[in-house]
JSON list of C-alpha atoms in Angstrom, two decimals:
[
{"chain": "A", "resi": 8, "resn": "UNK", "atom": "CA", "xyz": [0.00, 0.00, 0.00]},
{"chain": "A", "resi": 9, "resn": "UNK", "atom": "CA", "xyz": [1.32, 3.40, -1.27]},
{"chain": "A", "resi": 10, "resn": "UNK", "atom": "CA", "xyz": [1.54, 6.58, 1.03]},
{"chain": "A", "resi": 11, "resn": "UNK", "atom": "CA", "xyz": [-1.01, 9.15, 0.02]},
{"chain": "A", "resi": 12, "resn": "UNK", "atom": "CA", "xyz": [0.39, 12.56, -0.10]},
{"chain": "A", "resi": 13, "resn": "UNK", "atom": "CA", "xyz": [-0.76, 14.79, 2.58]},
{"chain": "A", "resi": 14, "resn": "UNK", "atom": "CA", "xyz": [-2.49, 17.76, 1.30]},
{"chain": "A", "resi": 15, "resn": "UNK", "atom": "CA", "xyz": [-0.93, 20.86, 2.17]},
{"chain": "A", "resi": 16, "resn": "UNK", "atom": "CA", "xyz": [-2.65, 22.78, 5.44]},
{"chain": "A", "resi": 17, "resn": "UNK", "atom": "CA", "xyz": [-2.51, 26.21, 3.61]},
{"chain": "A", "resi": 18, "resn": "UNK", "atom": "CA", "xyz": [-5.48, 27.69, 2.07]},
{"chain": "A", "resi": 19, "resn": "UNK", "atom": "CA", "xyz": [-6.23, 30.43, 0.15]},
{"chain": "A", "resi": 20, "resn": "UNK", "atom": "CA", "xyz": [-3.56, 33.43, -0.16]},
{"chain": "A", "resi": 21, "resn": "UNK", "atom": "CA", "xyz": [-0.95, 31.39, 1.50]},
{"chain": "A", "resi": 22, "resn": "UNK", "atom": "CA", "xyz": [-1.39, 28.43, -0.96]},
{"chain": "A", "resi": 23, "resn": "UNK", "atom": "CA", "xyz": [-1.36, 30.70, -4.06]},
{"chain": "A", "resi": 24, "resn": "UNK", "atom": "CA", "xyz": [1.53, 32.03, -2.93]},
{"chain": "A", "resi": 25, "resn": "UNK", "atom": "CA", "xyz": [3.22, 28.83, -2.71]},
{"chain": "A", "resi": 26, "resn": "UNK", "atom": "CA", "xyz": [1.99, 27.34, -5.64]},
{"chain": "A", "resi": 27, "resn": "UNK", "atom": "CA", "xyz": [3.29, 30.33, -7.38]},
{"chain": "A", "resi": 28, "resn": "UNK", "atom": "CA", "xyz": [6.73, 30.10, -6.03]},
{"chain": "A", "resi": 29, "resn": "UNK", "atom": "CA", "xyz": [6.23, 33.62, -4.14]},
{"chain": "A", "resi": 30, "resn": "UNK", "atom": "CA", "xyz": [6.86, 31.92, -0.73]},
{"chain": "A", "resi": 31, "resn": "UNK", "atom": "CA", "xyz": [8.30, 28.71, 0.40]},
{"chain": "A", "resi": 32, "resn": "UNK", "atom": "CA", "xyz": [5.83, 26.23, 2.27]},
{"chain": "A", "resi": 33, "resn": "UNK", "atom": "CA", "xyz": [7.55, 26.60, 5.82]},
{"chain": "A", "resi": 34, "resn": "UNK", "atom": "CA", "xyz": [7.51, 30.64, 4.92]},
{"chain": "A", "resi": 35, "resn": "UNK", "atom": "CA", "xyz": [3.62, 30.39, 4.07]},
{"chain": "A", "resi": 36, "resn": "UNK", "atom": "CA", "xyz": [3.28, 28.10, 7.38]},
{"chain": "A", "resi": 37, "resn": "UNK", "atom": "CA", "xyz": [5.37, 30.38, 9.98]},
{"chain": "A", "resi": 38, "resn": "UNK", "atom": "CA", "xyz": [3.49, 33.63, 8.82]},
{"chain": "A", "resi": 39, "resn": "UNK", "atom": "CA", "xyz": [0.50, 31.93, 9.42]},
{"chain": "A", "resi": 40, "resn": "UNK", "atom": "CA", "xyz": [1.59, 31.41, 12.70]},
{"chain": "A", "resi": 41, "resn": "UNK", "atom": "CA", "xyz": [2.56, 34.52, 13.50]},
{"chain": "A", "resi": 42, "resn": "UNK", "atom": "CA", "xyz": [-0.52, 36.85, 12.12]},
{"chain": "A", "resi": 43, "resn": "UNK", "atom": "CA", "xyz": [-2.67, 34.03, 14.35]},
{"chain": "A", "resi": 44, "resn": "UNK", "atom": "CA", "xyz": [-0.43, 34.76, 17.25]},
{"chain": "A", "resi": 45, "resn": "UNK", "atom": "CA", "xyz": [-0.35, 38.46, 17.22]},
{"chain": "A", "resi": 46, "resn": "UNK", "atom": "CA", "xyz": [-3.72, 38.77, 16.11]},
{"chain": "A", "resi": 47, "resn": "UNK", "atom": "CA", "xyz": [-2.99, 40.16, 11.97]},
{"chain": "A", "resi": 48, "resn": "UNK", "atom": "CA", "xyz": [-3.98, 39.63, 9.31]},
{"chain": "A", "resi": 49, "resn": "UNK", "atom": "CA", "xyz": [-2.04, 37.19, 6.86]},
{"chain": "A", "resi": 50, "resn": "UNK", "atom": "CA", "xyz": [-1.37, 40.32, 4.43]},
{"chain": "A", "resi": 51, "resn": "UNK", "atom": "CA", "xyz": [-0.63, 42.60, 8.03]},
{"chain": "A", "resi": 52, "resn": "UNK", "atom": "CA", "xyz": [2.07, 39.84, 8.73]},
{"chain": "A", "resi": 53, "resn": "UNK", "atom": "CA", "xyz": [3.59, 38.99, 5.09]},
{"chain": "A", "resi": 54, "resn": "UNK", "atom": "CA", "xyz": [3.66, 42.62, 4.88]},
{"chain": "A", "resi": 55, "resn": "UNK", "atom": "CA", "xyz": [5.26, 43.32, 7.95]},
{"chain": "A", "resi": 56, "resn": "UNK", "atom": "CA", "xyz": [8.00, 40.76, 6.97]},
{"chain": "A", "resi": 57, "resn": "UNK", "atom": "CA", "xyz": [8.78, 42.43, 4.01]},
{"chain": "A", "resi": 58, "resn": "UNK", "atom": "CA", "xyz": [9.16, 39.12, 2.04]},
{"chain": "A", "resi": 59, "resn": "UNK", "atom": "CA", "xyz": [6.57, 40.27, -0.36]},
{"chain": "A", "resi": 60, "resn": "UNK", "atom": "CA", "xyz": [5.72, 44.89, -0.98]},
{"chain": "A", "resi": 61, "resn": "UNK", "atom": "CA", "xyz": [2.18, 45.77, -0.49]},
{"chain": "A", "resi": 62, "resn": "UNK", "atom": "CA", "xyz": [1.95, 47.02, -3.84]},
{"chain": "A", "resi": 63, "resn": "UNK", "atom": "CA", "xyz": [3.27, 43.26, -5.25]},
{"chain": "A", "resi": 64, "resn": "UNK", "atom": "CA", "xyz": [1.20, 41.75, -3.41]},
{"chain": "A", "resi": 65, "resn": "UNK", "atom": "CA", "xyz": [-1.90, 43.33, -4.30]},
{"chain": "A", "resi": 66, "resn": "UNK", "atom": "CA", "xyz": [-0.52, 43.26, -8.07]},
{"chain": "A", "resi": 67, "resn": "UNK", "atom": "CA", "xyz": [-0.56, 39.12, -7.18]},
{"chain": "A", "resi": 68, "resn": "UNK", "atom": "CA", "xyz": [-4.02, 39.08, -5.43]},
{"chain": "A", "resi": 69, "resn": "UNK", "atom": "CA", "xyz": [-5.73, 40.77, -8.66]},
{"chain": "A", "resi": 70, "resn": "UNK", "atom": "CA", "xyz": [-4.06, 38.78, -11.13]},
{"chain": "A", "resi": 71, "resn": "UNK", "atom": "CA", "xyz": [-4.41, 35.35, -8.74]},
{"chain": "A", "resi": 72, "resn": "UNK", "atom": "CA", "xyz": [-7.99, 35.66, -8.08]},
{"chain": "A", "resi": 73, "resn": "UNK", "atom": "CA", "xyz": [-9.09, 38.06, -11.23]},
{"chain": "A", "resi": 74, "resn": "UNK", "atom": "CA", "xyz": [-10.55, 40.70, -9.49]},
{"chain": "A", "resi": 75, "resn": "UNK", "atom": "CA", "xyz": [-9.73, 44.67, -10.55]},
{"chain": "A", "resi": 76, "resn": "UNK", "atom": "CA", "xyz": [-7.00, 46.45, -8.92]},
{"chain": "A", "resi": 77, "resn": "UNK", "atom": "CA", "xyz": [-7.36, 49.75, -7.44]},
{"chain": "A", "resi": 78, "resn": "UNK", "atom": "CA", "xyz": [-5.43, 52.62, -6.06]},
{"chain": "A", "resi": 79, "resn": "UNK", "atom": "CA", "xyz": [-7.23, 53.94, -3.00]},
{"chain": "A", "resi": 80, "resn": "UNK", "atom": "CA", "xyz": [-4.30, 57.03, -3.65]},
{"chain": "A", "resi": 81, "resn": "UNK", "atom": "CA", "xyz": [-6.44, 57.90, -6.56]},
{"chain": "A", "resi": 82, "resn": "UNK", "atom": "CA", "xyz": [-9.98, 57.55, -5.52]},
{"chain": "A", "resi": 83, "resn": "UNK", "atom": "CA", "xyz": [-12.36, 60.20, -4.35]},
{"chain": "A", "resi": 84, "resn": "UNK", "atom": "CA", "xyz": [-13.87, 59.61, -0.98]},
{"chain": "A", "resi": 85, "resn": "UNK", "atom": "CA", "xyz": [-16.77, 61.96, -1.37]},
{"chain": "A", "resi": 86, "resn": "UNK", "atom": "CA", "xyz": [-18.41, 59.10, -3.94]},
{"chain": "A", "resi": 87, "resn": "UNK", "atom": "CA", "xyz": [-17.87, 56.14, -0.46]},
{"chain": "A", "resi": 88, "resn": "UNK", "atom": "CA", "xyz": [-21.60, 55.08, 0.19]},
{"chain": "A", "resi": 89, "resn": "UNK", "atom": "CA", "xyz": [-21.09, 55.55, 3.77]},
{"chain": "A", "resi": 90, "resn": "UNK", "atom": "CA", "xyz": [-24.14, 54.25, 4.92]},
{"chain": "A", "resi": 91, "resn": "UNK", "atom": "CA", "xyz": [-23.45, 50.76, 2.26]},
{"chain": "A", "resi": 92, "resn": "UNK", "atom": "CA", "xyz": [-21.63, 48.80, 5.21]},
{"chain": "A", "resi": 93, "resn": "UNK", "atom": "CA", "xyz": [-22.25, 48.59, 9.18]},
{"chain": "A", "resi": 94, "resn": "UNK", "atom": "CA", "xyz": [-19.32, 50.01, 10.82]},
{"chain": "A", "resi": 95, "resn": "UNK", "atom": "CA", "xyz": [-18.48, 47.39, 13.29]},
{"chain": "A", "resi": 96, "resn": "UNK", "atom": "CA", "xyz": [-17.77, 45.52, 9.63]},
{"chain": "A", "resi": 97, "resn": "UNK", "atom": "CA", "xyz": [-15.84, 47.65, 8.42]},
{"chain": "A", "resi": 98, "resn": "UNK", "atom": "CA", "xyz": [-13.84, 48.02, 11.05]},
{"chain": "A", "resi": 99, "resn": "UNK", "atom": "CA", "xyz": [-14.05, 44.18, 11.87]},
{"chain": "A", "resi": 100, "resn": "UNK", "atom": "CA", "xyz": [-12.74, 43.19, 7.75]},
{"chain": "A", "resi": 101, "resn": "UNK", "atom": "CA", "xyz": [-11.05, 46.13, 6.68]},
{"chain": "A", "resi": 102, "resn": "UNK", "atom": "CA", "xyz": [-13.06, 46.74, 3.94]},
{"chain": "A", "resi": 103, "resn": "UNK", "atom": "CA", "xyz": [-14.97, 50.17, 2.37]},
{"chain": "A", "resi": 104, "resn": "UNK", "atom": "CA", "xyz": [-17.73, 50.53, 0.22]},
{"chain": "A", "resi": 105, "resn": "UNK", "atom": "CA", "xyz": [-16.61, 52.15, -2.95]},
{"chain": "A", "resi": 106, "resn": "UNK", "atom": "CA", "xyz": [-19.92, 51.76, -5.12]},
{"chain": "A", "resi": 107, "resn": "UNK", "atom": "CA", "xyz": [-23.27, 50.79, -4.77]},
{"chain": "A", "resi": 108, "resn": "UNK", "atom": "CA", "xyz": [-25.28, 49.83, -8.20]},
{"chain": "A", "resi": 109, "resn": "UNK", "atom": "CA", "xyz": [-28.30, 48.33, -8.52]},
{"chain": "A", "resi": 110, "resn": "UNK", "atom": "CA", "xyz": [-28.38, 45.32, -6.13]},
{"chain": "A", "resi": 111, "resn": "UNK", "atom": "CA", "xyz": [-24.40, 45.08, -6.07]},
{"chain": "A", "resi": 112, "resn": "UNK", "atom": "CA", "xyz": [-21.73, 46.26, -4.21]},
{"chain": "A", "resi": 113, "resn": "UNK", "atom": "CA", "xyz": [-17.65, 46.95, -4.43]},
{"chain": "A", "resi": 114, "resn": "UNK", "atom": "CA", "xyz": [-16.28, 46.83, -1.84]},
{"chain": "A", "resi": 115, "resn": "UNK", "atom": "CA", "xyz": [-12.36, 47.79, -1.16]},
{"chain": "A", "resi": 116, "resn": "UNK", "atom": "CA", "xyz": [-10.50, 44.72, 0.30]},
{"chain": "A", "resi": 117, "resn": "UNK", "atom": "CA", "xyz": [-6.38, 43.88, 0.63]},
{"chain": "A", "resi": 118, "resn": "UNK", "atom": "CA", "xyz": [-7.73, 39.88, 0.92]},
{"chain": "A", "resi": 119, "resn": "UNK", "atom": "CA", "xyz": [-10.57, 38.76, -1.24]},
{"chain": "A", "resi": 120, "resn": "UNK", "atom": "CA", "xyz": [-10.19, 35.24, -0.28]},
{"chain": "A", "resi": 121, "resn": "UNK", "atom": "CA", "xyz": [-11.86, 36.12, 3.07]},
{"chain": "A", "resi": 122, "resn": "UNK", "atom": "CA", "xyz": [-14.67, 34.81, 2.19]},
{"chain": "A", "resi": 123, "resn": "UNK", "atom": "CA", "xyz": [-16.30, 35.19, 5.48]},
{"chain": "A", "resi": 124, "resn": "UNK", "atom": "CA", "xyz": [-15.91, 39.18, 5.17]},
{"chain": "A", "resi": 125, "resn": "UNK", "atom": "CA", "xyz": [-17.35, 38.92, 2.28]},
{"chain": "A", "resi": 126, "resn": "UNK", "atom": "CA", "xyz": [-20.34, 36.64, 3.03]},
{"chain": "A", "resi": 127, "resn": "UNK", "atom": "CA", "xyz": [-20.83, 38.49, 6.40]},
{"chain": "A", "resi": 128, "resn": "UNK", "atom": "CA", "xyz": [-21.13, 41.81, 4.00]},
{"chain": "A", "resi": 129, "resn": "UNK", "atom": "CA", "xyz": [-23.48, 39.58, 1.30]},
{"chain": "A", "resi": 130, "resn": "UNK", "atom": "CA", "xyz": [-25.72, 38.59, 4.52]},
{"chain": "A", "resi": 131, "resn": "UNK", "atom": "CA", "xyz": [-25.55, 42.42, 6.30]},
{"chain": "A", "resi": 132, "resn": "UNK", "atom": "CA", "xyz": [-26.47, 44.43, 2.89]},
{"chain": "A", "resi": 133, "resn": "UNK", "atom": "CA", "xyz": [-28.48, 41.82, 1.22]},
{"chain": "A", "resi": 134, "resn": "UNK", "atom": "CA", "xyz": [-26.37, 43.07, -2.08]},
{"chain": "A", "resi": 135, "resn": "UNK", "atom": "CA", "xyz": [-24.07, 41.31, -4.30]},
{"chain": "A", "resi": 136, "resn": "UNK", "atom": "CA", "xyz": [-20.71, 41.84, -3.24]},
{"chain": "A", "resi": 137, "resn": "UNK", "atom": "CA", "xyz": [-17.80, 43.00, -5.84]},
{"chain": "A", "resi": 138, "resn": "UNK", "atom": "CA", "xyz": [-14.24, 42.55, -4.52]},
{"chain": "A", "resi": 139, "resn": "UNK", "atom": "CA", "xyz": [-12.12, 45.42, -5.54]},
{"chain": "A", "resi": 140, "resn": "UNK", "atom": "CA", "xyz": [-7.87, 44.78, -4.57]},
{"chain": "A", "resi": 141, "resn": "UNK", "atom": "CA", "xyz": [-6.20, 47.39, -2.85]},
{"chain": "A", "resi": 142, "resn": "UNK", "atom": "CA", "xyz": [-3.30, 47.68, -0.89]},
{"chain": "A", "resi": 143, "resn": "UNK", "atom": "CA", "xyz": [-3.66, 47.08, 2.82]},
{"chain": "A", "resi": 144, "resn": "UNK", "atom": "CA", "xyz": [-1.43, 50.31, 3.76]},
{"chain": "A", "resi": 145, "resn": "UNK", "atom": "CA", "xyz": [-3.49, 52.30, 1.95]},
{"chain": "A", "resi": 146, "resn": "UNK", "atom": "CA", "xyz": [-6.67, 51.00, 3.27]},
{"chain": "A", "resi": 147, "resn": "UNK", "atom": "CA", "xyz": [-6.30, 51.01, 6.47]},
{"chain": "A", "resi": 148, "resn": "UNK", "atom": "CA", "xyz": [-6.43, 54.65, 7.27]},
{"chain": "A", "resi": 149, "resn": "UNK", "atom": "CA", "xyz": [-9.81, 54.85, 5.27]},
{"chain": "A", "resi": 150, "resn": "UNK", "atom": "CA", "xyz": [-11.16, 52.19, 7.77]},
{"chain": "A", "resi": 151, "resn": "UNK", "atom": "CA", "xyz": [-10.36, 54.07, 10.84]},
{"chain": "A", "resi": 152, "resn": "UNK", "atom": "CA", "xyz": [-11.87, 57.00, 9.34]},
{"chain": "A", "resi": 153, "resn": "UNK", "atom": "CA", "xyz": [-14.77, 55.11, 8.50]},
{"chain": "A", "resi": 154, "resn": "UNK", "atom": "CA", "xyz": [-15.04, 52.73, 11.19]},
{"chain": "A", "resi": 155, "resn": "UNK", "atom": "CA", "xyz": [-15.57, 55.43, 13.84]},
{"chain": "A", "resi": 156, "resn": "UNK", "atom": "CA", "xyz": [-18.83, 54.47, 15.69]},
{"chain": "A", "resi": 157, "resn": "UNK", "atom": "CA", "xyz": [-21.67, 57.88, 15.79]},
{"chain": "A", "resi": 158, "resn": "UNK", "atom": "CA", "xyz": [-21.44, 57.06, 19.43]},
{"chain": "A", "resi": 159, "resn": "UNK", "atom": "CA", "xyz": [-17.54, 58.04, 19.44]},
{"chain": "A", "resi": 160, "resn": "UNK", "atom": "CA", "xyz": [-17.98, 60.86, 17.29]},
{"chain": "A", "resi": 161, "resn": "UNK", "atom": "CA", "xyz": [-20.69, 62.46, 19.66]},
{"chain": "A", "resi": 162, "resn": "UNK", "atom": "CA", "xyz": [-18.11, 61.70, 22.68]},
{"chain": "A", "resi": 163, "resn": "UNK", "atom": "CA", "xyz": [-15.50, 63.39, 20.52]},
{"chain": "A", "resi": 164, "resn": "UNK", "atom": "CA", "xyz": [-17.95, 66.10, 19.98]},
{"chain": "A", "resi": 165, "resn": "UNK", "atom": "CA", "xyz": [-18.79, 66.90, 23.10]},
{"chain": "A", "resi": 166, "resn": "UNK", "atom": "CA", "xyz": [-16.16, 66.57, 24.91]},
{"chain": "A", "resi": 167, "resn": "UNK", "atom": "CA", "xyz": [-14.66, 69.09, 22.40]},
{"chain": "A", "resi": 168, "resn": "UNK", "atom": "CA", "xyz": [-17.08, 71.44, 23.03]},
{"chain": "A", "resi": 169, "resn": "UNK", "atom": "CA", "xyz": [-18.30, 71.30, 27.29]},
{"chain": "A", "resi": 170, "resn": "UNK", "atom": "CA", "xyz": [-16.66, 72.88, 29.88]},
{"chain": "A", "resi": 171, "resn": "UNK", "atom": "CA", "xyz": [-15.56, 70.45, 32.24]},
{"chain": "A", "resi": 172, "resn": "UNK", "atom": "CA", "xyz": [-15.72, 72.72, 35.20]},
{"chain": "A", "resi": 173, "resn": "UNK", "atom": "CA", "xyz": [-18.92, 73.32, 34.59]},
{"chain": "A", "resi": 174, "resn": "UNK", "atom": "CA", "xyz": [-19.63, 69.49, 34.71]},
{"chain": "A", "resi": 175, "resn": "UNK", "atom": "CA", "xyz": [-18.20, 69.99, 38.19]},
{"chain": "A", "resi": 176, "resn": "UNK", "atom": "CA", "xyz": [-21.03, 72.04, 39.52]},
{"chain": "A", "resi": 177, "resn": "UNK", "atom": "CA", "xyz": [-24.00, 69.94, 37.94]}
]
């Protein structure tokens, strides 16, 4: 009886990276590891390493998985449907609404192959969801921007504009 080759534990980003000779298997496996470890993302952590740029690897994502590439650099954000995503998800998948049309919607990722961002967006919106690459350093500050709760910008708000020693004598 032969030995039946073990399938490789990698899925998704890691294993196309791997299959395309971008990273090595033990690479793919130890940045794995460490995003699960320190709480990133896979793209935070293969980032972070510098084994792959940002810009590469969202060049590698689009072309991989065949979805448009965009540069957030370039793109207005008065025309961001604000309203398109719950906050908590953004915040939660690092994503941003770019377009609503019709019954679909882009939506600005650094991974499309989380698929549970994107079904968790599907489910939330009851839209079609379009992934549109971008690169994570770039999308990230759009998320916090976005991401801010109306509850923390009334605290910032107010506490902006009250007195606090007038607080005092309430």
């Amino acid at each position: 009886m032969s030995a039946i080759p073990q399938a490789s534990p990698l899925s998704g980003l890691a294993r196309a990276l791997v299959q395309a000779g971008r990273l090595k298997e033990p690479e793919a496996e130890q940045l794995i590891s460490q995003a699960h470890h320190e709480k990133h993302s896979l793209i935070e952590q293969i980032i972070a390493s510098q084994k792959i740029s940002s810009l590469d690897l969202a060049r590698f994502v689009a072309d991989t998985f065949g979805y448009p590439l965009l540069d957030l650099a370039v793109f207005d954000e008065a025309h961001i449907p604000t309203n398109a995503i719950d906050r908590k998800l953004i915040a939660a998948h690092r994503v941003i609404p770019l377009n609503k049309r019709g019954n679909r919607l882009s939506v600005a990722i650094a991974d499309p192959t989380n698929l549970r961002a994107l079904d968790e967006i599907r489910f939330q919106t009851g839209l079609g969801v379009d992934p549109v690459v971008v690169e994570h350093p770039k999308l990230v500050p759009l998320v916090a921007k976005y991401a801010e709760s109306a509850e923390d910008t009334l605290r910032r708000l107010a506490t902006d504009d009250i007195n606090p020693d007038f607080l005092d004598e309430v």
